[in-house]
Every structure is written in structure tokens, then in C-alpha cells.
Short mmCIF file of C-alpha atoms and ligand atoms in Angstrom, two decimals:
data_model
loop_
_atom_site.label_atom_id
_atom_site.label_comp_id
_atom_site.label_asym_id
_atom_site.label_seq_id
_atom_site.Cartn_x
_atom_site.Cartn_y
_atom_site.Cartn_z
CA UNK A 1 58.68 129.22 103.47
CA UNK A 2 61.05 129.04 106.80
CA UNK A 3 63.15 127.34 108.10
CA UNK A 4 63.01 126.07 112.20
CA UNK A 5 63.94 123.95 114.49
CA UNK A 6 61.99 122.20 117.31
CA UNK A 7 63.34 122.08 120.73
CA UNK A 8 63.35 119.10 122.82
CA UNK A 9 63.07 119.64 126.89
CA UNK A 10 65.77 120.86 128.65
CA UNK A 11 67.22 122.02 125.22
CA UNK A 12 69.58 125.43 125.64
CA UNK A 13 70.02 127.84 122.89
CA UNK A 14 73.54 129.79 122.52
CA UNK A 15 73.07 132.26 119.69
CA UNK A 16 76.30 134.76 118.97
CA UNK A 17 76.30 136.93 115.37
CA UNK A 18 74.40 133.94 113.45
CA UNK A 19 75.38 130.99 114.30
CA UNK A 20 73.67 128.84 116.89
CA UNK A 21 74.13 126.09 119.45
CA UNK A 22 71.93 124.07 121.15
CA UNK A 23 72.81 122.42 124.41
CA UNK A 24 70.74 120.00 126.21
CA UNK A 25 70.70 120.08 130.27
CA UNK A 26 68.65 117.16 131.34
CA UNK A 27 70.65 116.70 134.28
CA UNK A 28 71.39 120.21 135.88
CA UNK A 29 74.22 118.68 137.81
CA UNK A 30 76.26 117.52 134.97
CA UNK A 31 77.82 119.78 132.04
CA UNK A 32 75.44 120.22 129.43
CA UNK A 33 76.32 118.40 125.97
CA UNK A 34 75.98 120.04 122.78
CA UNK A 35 73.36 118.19 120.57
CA UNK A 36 72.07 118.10 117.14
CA UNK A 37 68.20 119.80 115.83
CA UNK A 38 67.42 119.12 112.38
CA UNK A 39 66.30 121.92 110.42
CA UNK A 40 63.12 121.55 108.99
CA UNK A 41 61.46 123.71 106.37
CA UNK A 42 57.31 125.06 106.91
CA UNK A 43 55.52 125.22 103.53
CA UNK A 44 53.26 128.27 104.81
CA UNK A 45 52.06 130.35 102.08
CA UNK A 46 52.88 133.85 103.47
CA UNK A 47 49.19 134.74 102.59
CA UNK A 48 48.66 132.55 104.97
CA UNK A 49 50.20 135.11 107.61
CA UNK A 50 49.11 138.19 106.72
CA UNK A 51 45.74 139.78 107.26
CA UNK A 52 44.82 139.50 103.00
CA UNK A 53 42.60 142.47 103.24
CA UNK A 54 40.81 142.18 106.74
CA UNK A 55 41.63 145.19 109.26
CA UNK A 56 42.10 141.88 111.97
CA UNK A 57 43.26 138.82 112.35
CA UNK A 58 40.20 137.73 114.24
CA UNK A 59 37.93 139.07 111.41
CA UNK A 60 40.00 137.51 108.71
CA UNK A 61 39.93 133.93 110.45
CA UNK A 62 36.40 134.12 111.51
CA UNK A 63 35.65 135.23 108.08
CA UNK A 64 37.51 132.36 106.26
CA UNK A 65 35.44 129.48 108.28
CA UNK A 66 33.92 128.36 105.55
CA UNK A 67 37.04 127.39 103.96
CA UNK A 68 39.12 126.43 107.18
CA UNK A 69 36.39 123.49 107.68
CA UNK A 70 36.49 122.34 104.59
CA UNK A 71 40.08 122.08 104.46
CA UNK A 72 39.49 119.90 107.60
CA UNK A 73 37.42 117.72 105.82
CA UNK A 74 39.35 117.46 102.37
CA UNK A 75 39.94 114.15 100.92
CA UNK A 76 38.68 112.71 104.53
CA UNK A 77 34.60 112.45 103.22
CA UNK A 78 33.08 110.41 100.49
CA UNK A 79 30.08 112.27 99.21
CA UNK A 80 27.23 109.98 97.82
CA UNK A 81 25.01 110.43 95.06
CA UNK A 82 22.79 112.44 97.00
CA UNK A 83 25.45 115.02 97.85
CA UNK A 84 27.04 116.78 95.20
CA UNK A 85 31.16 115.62 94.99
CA UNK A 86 32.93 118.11 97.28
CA UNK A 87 36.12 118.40 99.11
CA UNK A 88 37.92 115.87 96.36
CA UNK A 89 36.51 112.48 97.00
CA UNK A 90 34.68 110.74 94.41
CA UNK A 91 30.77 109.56 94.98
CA UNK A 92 30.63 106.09 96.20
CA UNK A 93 27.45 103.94 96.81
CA UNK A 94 25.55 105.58 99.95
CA UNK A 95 25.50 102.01 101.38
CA UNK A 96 29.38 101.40 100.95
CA UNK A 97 31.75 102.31 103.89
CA UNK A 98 33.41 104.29 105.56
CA UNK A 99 32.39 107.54 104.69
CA UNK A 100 34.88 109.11 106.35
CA UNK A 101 38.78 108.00 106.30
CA UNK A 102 41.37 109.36 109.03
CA UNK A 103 44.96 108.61 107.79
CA UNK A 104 46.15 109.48 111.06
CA UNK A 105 44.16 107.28 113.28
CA UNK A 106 43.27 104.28 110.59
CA UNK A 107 46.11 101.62 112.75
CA UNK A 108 44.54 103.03 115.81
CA UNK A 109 40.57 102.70 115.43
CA UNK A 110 40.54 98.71 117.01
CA UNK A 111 42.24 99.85 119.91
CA UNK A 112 40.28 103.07 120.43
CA UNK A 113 37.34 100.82 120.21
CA UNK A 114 38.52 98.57 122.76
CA UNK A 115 38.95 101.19 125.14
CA UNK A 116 37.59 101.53 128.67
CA UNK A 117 36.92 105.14 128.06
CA UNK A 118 37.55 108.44 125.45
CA UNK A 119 39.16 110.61 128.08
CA UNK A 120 38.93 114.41 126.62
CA UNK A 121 41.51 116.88 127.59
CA UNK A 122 42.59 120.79 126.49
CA UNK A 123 42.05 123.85 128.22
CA UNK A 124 40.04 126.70 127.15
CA UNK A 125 37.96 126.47 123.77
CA UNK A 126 39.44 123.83 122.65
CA UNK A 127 37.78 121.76 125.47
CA UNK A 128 34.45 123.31 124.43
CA UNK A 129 34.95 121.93 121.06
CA UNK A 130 35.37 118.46 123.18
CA UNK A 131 32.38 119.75 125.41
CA UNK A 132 30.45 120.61 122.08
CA UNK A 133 31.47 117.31 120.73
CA UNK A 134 31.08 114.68 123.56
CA UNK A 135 27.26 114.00 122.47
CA UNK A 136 28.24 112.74 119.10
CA UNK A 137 31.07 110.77 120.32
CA UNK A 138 29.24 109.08 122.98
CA UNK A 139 25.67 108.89 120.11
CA UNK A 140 28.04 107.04 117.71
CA UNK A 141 30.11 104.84 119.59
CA UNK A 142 27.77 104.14 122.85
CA UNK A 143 31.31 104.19 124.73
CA UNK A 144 31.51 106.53 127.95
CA UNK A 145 33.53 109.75 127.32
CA UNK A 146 35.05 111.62 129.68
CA UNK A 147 35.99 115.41 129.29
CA UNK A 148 38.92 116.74 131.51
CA UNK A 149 40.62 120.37 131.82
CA UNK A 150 44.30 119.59 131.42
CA UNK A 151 45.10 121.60 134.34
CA UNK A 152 42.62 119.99 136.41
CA UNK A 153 43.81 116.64 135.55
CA UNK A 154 47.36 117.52 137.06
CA UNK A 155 45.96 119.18 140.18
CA UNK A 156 43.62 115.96 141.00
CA UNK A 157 46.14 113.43 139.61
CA UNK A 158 43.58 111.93 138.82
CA UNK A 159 43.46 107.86 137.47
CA UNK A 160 44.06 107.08 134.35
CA UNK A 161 44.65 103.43 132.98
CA UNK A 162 46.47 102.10 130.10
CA UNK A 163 43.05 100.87 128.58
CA UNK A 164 41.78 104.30 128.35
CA UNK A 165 42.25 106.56 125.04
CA UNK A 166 42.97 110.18 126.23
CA UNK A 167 42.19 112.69 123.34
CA UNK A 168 44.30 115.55 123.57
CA UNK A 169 43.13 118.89 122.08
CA UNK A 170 44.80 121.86 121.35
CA UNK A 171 45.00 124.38 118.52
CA UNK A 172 48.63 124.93 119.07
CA UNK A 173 49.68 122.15 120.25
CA UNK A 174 51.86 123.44 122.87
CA UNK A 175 49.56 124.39 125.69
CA UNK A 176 51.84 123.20 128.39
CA UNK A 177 48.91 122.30 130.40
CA UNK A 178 48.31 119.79 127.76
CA UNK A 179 51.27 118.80 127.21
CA UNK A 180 51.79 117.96 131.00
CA UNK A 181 48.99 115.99 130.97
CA UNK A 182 50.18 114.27 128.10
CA UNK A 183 52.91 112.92 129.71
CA UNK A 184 51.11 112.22 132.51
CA UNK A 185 48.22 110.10 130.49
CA UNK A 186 51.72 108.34 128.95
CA UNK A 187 52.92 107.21 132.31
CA UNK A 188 49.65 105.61 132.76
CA UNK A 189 50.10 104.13 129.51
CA UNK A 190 47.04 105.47 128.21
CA UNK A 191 46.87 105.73 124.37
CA UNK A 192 47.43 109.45 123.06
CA UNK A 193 45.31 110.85 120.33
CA UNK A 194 46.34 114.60 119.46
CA UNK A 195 43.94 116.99 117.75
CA UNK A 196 46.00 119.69 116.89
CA UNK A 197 46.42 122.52 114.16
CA UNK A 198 50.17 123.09 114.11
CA UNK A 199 52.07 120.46 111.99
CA UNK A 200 55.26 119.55 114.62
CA UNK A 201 54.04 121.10 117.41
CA UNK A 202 54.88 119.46 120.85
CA UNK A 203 51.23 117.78 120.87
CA UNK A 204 51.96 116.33 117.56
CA UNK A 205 54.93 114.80 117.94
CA UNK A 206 54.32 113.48 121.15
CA UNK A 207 51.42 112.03 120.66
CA UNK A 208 51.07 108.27 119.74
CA UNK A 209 48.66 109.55 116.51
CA UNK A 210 46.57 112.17 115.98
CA UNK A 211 44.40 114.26 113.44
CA UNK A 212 45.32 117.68 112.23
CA UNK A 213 42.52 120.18 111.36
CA UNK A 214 44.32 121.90 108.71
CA UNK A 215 42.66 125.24 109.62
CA UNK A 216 45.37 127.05 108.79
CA UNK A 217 47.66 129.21 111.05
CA UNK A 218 45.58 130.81 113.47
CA UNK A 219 47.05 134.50 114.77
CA UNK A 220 44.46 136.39 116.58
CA UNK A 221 44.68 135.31 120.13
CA UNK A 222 40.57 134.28 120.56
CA UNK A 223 40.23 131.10 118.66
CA UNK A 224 37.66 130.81 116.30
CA UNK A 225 38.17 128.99 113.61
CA UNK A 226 39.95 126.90 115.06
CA UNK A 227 37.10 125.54 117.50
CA UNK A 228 34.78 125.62 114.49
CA UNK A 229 37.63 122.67 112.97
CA UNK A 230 38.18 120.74 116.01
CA UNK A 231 34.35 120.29 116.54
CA UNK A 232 34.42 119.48 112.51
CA UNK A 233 37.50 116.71 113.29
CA UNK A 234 35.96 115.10 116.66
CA UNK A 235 32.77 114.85 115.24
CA UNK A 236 34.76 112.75 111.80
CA UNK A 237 36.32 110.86 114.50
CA UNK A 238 33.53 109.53 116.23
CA UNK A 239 31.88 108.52 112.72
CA UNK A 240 35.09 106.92 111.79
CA UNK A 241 34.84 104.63 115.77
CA UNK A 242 31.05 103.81 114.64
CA UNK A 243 31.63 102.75 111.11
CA UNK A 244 31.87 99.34 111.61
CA UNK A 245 28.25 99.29 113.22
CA UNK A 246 25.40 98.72 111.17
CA UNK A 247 22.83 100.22 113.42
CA UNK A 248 24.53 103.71 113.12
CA UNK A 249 24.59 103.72 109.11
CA UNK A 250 21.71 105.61 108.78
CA UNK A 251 22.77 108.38 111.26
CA UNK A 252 26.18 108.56 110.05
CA UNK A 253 24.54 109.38 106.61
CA UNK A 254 22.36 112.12 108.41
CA UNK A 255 25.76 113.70 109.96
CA UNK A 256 28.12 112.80 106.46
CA UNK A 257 25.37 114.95 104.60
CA UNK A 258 25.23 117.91 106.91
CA UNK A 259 28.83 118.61 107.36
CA UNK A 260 29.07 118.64 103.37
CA UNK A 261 26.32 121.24 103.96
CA UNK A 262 28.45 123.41 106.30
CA UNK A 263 30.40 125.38 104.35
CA UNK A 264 27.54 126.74 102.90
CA UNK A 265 25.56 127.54 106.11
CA UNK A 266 28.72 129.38 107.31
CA UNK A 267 28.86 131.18 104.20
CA UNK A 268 25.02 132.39 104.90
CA UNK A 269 25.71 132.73 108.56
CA UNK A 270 28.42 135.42 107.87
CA UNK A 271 25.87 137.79 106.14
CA UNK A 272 24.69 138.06 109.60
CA UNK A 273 27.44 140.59 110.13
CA UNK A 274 25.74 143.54 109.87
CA UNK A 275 22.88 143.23 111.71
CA UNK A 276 25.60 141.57 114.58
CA UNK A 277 27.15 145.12 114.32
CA UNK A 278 24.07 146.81 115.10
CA UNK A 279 23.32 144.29 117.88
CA UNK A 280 26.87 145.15 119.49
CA UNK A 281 26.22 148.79 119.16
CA UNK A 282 23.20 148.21 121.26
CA UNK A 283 24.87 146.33 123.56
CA UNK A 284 28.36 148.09 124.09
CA UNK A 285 27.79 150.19 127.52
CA UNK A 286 26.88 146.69 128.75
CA UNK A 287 29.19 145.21 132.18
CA UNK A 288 27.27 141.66 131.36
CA UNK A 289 26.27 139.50 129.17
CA UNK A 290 24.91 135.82 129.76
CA UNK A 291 24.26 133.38 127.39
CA UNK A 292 21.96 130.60 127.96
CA UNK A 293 21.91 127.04 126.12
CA UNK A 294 21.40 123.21 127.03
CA UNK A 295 22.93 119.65 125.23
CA UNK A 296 25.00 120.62 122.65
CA UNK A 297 24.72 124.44 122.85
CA UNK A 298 25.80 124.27 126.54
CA UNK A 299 29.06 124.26 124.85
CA UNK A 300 28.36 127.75 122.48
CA UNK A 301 27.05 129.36 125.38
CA UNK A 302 30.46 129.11 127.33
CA UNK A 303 32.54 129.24 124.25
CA UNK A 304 30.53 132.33 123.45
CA UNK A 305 30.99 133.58 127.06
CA UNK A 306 34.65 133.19 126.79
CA UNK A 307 35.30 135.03 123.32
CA UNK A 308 33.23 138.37 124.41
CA UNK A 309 34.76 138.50 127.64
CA UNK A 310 38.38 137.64 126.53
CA UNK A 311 38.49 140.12 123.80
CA UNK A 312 35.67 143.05 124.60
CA UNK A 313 36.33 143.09 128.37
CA UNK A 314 33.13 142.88 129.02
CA UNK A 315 31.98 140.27 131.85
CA UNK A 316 29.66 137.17 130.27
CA UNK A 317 28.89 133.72 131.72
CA UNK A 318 27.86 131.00 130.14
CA UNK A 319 24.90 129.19 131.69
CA UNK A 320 23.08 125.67 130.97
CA UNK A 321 20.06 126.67 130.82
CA UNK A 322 18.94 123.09 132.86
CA UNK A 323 20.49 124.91 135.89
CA UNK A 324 18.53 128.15 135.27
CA UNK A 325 16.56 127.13 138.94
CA UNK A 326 19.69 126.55 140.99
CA UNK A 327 20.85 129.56 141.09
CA UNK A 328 21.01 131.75 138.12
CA UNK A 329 17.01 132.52 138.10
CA UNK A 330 18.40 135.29 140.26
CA UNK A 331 20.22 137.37 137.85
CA UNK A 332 17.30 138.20 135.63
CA UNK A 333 15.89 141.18 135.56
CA UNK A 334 14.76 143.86 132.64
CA UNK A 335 18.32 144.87 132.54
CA UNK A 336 20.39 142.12 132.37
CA UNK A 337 20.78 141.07 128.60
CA UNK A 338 20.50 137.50 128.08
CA UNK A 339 21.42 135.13 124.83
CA UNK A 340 19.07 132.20 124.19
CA UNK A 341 20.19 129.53 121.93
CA UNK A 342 17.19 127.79 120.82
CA UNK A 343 17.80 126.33 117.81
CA UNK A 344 15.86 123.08 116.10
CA UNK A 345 17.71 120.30 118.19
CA UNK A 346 16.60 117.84 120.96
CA UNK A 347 16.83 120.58 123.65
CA UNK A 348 13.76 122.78 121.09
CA UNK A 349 10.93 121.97 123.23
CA UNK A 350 12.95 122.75 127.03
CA UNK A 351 14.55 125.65 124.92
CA UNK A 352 10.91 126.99 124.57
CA UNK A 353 10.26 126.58 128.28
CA UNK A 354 13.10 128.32 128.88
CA UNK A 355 12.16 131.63 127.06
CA UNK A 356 8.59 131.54 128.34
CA UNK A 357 10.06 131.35 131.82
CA UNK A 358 12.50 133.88 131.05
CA UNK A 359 9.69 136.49 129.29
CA UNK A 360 7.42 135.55 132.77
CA UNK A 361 10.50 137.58 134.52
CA UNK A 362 10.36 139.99 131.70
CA UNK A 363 13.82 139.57 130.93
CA UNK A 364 15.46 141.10 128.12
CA UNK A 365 16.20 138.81 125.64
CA UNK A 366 18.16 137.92 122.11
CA UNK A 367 17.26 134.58 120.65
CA UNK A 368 19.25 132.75 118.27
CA UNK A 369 17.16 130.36 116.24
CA UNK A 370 16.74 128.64 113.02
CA UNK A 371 15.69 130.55 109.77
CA UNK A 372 12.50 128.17 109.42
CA UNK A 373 11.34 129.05 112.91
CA UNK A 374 7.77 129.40 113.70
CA UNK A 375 6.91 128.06 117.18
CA UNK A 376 9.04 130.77 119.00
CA UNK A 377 8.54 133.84 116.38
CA UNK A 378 4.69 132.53 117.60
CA UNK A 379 5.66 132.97 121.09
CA UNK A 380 7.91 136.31 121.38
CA UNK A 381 6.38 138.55 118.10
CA UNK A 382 8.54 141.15 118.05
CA UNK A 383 9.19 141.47 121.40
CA UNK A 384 12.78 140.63 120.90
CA UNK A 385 16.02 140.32 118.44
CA UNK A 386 16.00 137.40 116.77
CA UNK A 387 19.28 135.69 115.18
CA UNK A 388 18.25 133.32 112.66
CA UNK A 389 20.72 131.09 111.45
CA UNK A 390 20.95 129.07 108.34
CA UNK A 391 20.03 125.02 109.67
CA UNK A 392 22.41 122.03 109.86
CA UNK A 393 22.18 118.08 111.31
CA UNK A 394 21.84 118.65 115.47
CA UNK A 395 25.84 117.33 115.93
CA UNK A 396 26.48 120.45 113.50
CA UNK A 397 24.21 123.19 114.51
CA UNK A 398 26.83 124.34 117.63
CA UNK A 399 29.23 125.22 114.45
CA UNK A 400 26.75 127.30 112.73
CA UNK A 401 25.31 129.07 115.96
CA UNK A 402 28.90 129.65 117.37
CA UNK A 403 29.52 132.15 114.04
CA UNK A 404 27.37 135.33 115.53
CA UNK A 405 28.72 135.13 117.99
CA UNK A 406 32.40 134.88 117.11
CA UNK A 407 31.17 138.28 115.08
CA UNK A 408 29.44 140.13 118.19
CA UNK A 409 32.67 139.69 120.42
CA UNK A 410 34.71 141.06 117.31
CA UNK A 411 32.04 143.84 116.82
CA UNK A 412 31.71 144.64 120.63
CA UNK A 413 35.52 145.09 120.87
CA UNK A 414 36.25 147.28 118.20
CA UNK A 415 33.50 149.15 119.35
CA UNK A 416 34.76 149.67 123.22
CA UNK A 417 37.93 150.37 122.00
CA UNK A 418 39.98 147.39 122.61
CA UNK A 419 42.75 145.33 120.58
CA UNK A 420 40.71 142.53 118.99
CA UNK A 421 44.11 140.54 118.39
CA UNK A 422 45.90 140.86 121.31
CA UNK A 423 43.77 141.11 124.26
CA UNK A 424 45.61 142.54 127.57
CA UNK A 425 47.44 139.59 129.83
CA UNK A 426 47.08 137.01 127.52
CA UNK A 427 48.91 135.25 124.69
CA UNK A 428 48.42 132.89 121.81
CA UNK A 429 50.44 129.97 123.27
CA UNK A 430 50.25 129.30 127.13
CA UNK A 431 53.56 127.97 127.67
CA UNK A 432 53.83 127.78 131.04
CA UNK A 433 51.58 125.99 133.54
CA UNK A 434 50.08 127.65 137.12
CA UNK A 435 52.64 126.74 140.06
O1 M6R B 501 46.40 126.19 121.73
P1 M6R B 501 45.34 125.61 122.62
O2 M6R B 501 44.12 125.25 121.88
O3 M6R B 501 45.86 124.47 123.45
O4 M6R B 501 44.97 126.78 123.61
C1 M6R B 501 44.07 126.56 124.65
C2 M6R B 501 43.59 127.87 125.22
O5 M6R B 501 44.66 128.60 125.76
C3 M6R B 501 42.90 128.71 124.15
O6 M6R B 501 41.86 128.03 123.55
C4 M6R B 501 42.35 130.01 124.76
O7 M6R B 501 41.31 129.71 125.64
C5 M6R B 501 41.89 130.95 123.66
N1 M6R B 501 42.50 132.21 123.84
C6 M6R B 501 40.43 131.12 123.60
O8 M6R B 501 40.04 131.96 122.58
#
């Protein structure tokens, strides 16, 4: 346990042999006035903190997934009598509703509904979890969603209206990006939906009400599991929007039953680590690294892209593979490795186009696909690594897919010799914004 206390803006800290004042400035010109901060007291298990038997923190929280997301989804998901009880909730009729309760959003939902758009907004992975996510959201609720970089949003100023709902991610929920934008959706009057993991934070508090993932404090600086939540939480929150139409029961079930299912698929997908090791010692010496995917795994391929270059140093791009034509055709060569994700969703079939053009240029390949796949182990033979993954519902499969790679970026770190937990120039919590 320990105790803090949250500082508002403008707040001044005078700290002499243990005692403490806090002044707040809010008008530079005027003397600043000595104010009051309520200490609070964090219930965090110092277990919770420490590495519990992992050399990193990155390993230990990529490691843990399977728990982290179902924390995320305890006593939020009614199991039926087709899946077995899990996460708390007692099995209700498969036709009764909601499956899936938000206590955090549940005086919000009308208005949400009402809205003129689901406006997006975080910066790094935790807009690819929004990226990842969008397809569900807009599946489910047929309303048009909008994904915006928080930066981005400042430097365009661009419109926002108070009909809108702007959905504010961020693992630590104080990404001053975000939170600038925050206020700035606020002053539009937008409603503010925070998706954070840090009970208090900034994001939190500010926002009008939110959903926490629960993934537990999150140390290393590459997020991982808590992209794997936030995907887990968007995807509840777009099922919790589409409850009250009828049309969508069936595919609410579909999703309901898979993400009960995930835990175990990230359990399987973990066993992968070894042969991940192996892959990373083949591709150490490496200066690139793309990684193709379309839809849904657009999203894995740039979070992917992002985790091996932030920690390994190693350069990596994600690409959608729909683009491959305009531009990116160019880099392929027998050199050049490349990442396919081709697992069993809607983009199969284009995925499959998009090897066969890629073998045509003889590139050199690593496919990640499902464990049941036949049409592309038809296709390649043995002419490449294959990554097969354990299967989940289309809306899920980006969580599963995302884990190997999560491990090669660990792998490929450790084995260029970097710091897997605290990368050079970066830091957990971006504070400050760009000038
Ligand atoms: O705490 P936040 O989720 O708001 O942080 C946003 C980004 O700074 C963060 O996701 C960053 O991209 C990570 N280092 C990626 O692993």
C-alpha cells in the first residue's frame, strides 16, 4: 500500500525535511495560495510491482496476459450454458441480455448511442488497440467511428461537436497529448469516455466516465498487455452500444463466446516462446523488418512494428498489405524479411493473394496463421516459417496474433544487447507534449 496525492494544474510542490506544501499558481501574476490535496491510499499488492520471478518487466507482463484480460473482463460477462461459468458471473439464458455490463458507462450508453460519431483518440499503441478495434465498434453499432492521434487532433484543431462521443485511450492515463485533447474535446462539449489502466490518473478523473482495464500496473516501457486489455475493453464496449439490437444477438453471442475463450488461446499462444527465440536468433543481424496485414491485423502489423523497433532498435514498418502496389512492392527482395499475418478472418482469401504475390518476388517470408491451416501450408510447403496460433472469433484474433510478436521484440532485444525495459530516449509516461 502507499499513500499519494494527485496534483491539479498549476499545482507547486514545496518539500523541506518531510513536510510538504502545495501551492497552486493559476494566475502567474498573482501570489500563489497554498491549497489542500487529499491523501489517498493505492491498494497495490507489491507483487504487483516487482518482477515475481521474470528476469523483465516486459517478459513478466507479456507473460501474465492471460490473466491481465481476464481481470478486464471479471464480473463484466455473463457466460451461458454453452460456456463454462468464468470470470464470476453466473450462467444466464443465452437469449437473456446484456451479456456484458459496464458499471462505468451504464448512465452513459443512451447518449453514446445518440451520438453523431465515436471519435477515437490516444497516441501510440493505445490507438492501435482503437485501430484494432474500430471494425467491431463500427460491426456492432453501424455508427461511424472516427480514430484520431491526440497530437494530431491539437495540431489540426480539428472540429469536434458536442454531439460527438470522443473515446479517450491511454494506459496511463496521463499522456499529455491526451489529456490536451481532452480538454479540447470538453470545450467542444463533446462527451468524454476514458479507457484507462491507472485508477486516478489525470484521464480518469477528468473524464465524464470511463472503463478501466484492470490490467494491472504496467512497468516495462513497451506496452503489451496493456493493448491486449484495451482491445479486450473496446471490443465489451461496443457489445454493450449494440445490446439493445436484436439483429446483432447472434453475433454478440459469437464475440461473448470467444473472448471467454481467450485466456486460453493466450495461454497456448505463449508456448510459442521458444520457437519465437529461435526465430529472433535468425533474425538478429537484421536493420529491417516489415510486417504485412489488412482489416483488423492492419492494426498488429503496426503495433508489431512499433514494439520491435522501440525496444530492439531495429527498423520495422508496418504495412497494409491493400497498399502493397502503391509503393511498398518495391522493398521486396530475397533479403528483406517480411511478416505475413494471414490468419482465418475476412481478409483469408486477399491474405492468400498476398503471399502468392509476395513468393512470385521470391521474398523471404514468416507467416503467422491459424493452427487448423491447410490452404496456405498447401501453398508455401516448407518453404517458409510458419507461426501457428491457437484460433479465436475474427474481432479477437488481433489479441491472439499480437502475442508472438510481443515475444520476438522481447527475444530480439535481449539478444542485440539492449534494455528490454527501458529503451533509450523514451519513458513510460509522456508528460509533456511537442512545442
Ligand atoms: O499511457 P499511454 O497509453 O497514453 O501511452 C501512449 C504511448 O506513449 C505508448 O503507448 C507508447 O507508444 C508505448 N511505449 C508503446 O509501447
Amino acid at each position: 500500500m502507499c499513500r499519494v496525492i494527485y496534483l491539479e494544474d498549476n499545482d507547486i510542490v514545496h518539500m523541506r525535511k518531510g513536510e510538504y506544501t502545495v501551492y497552486n499558481w493559476n494566475d502567474v501574476d498573482s501570489a500563489s495560495v497554498e491549497v489542500r490535496r487529499t491523501i489517498q491510499t493505492l491498494t497495490m499488492e507489491v507483487g504487483q510491482i516487482m518482477k515475481g520471478g521474470y528476469d523483465h518487466y516486459m517478459q513478466k507482463e507479456i507473460f501474465e496476459q492471460a490473466e491481465t484480460i481476464a481481470q478486464t473482463m471479471q464480473g463484466r460477462i455473463k457466460a451461458t450454458p454453452l460456456s463454462p461459468i468464468k470470470f464470476g458471473v453466473p450462467n444466464v439464458d443465452r437469449l437473456l441480455y446484456p451479456r456484458v455490463r459496464l458499471g462505468g458507462l451504464v448512465d452513459f450508453v443512451s447518449t453514446i448511442r445518440r451520438s453523431r460519431r465515436i471519435i477515437f483518440i490516444g497516441c501510440g499503441t493505445s490507438y492501435h488497440a482503437a485501430l484494432c478495434s474500430r471494425q467491431t465498434m463500427e460491426e456492432l453499432t453501424q455508427m461511424p467511428v472516427v480514430l484520431e492521434l491526440a497530437g494530431d487532433i491539437l495540431d489540426r484543431r480539428c472540429p469536434i461537436f458536442r454531439d460527438d462521443t470522443c473515446v479517450f485511450v491511454s494506459q496511463s492515463g496521463e499522456t499529455a497529448d491526451t489529456m490536451r485533447a481532452m480538454e479540447y474535446a470538453k470545450g467542444s462539449g463533446a462527451l468524454c469516455v476514458g479507457i484507462t489502466n491507472t485508477v486516478g490518473s489525470a484521464i480518469a478523473r477528468s473524464s465524464h466516465c470511463g472503463i478501466h482495464i484492470n490490467a494491472g500496473a504496467e512497468i516495462g516501457v513497451a506496452s503489451t498487455k496493456a493493448y491486449t486489455s484495451q482491445i479486450v475493453a473496446i471490443t465489451m464496449m461496443a457489445i454493450v452500444l449494440a445490446d439493445d439490437q436484436i439483429s446483432k444477438r447472434k453475433r454478440i453471442n459469437e464475440i461473448v463466446d470467444s473472448l471467454l475463450e481467450l485466456p486460453d488461446a493466450i495461454k497456448k499462444c505463449l508456448l510459442l516462446d521458444d520457437s519465437i527465440r529461435s526465430l529472433a536468433e535468425s533474425l538478429k543481424g537484421e536493420n529491417s523488418l516489415l510486417m504485412f496485414g489488412r482489416g483488423r491485423n492492419y492494426a498488429t502489423a503496426v503495433e508489431a512494428a512499433l514494439k520491435v523497433k522501440e525496444v530492439s532498435y531495429m527498423h520495422s514498418e508496418g504495412i497494409n498489405a491493400g497498399e502493397m502496389k502503391h509503393g511498398p512492392l518495391a522493398l521486396v527482395d530475397e533479403h528483406m524479411p517480411i511478416i505475413v499475418f494471414a490468419t482465418k478472418d475476412e481478409m483469408h482469401g486477399k491474405m492468400q493473394g498476398v503471399i502468392q504475390q509476395l513468393m512470385a518476388r521470391n521474398a523471404r517470408l514468416i507467416i503467422i496463421c491459424n493452427e487448423d491451416e491447410i490452404d496456405i501450408l498447401d501453398m508455401v510447403g516448407d518453404r517458409y516459417p510458419l507461426i501457428m496460433v491457437p484460433n479465436a472469433d475474427e474481432a479477437l484474433q488481433p489479441v491472439v496474433n499480437i502475442i508472438p510478436l510481443q515475444l520476438l521484440s522481447y527475444h530480439l532485444t535481449l539478444l542485440r544487447g539492449f534494455n528490454v525495459d527501458q529503451p533509450r530516449n523514451l519513458a513510460k509516461s509522456v508528460t509533456v507534449t511537442e512545442e
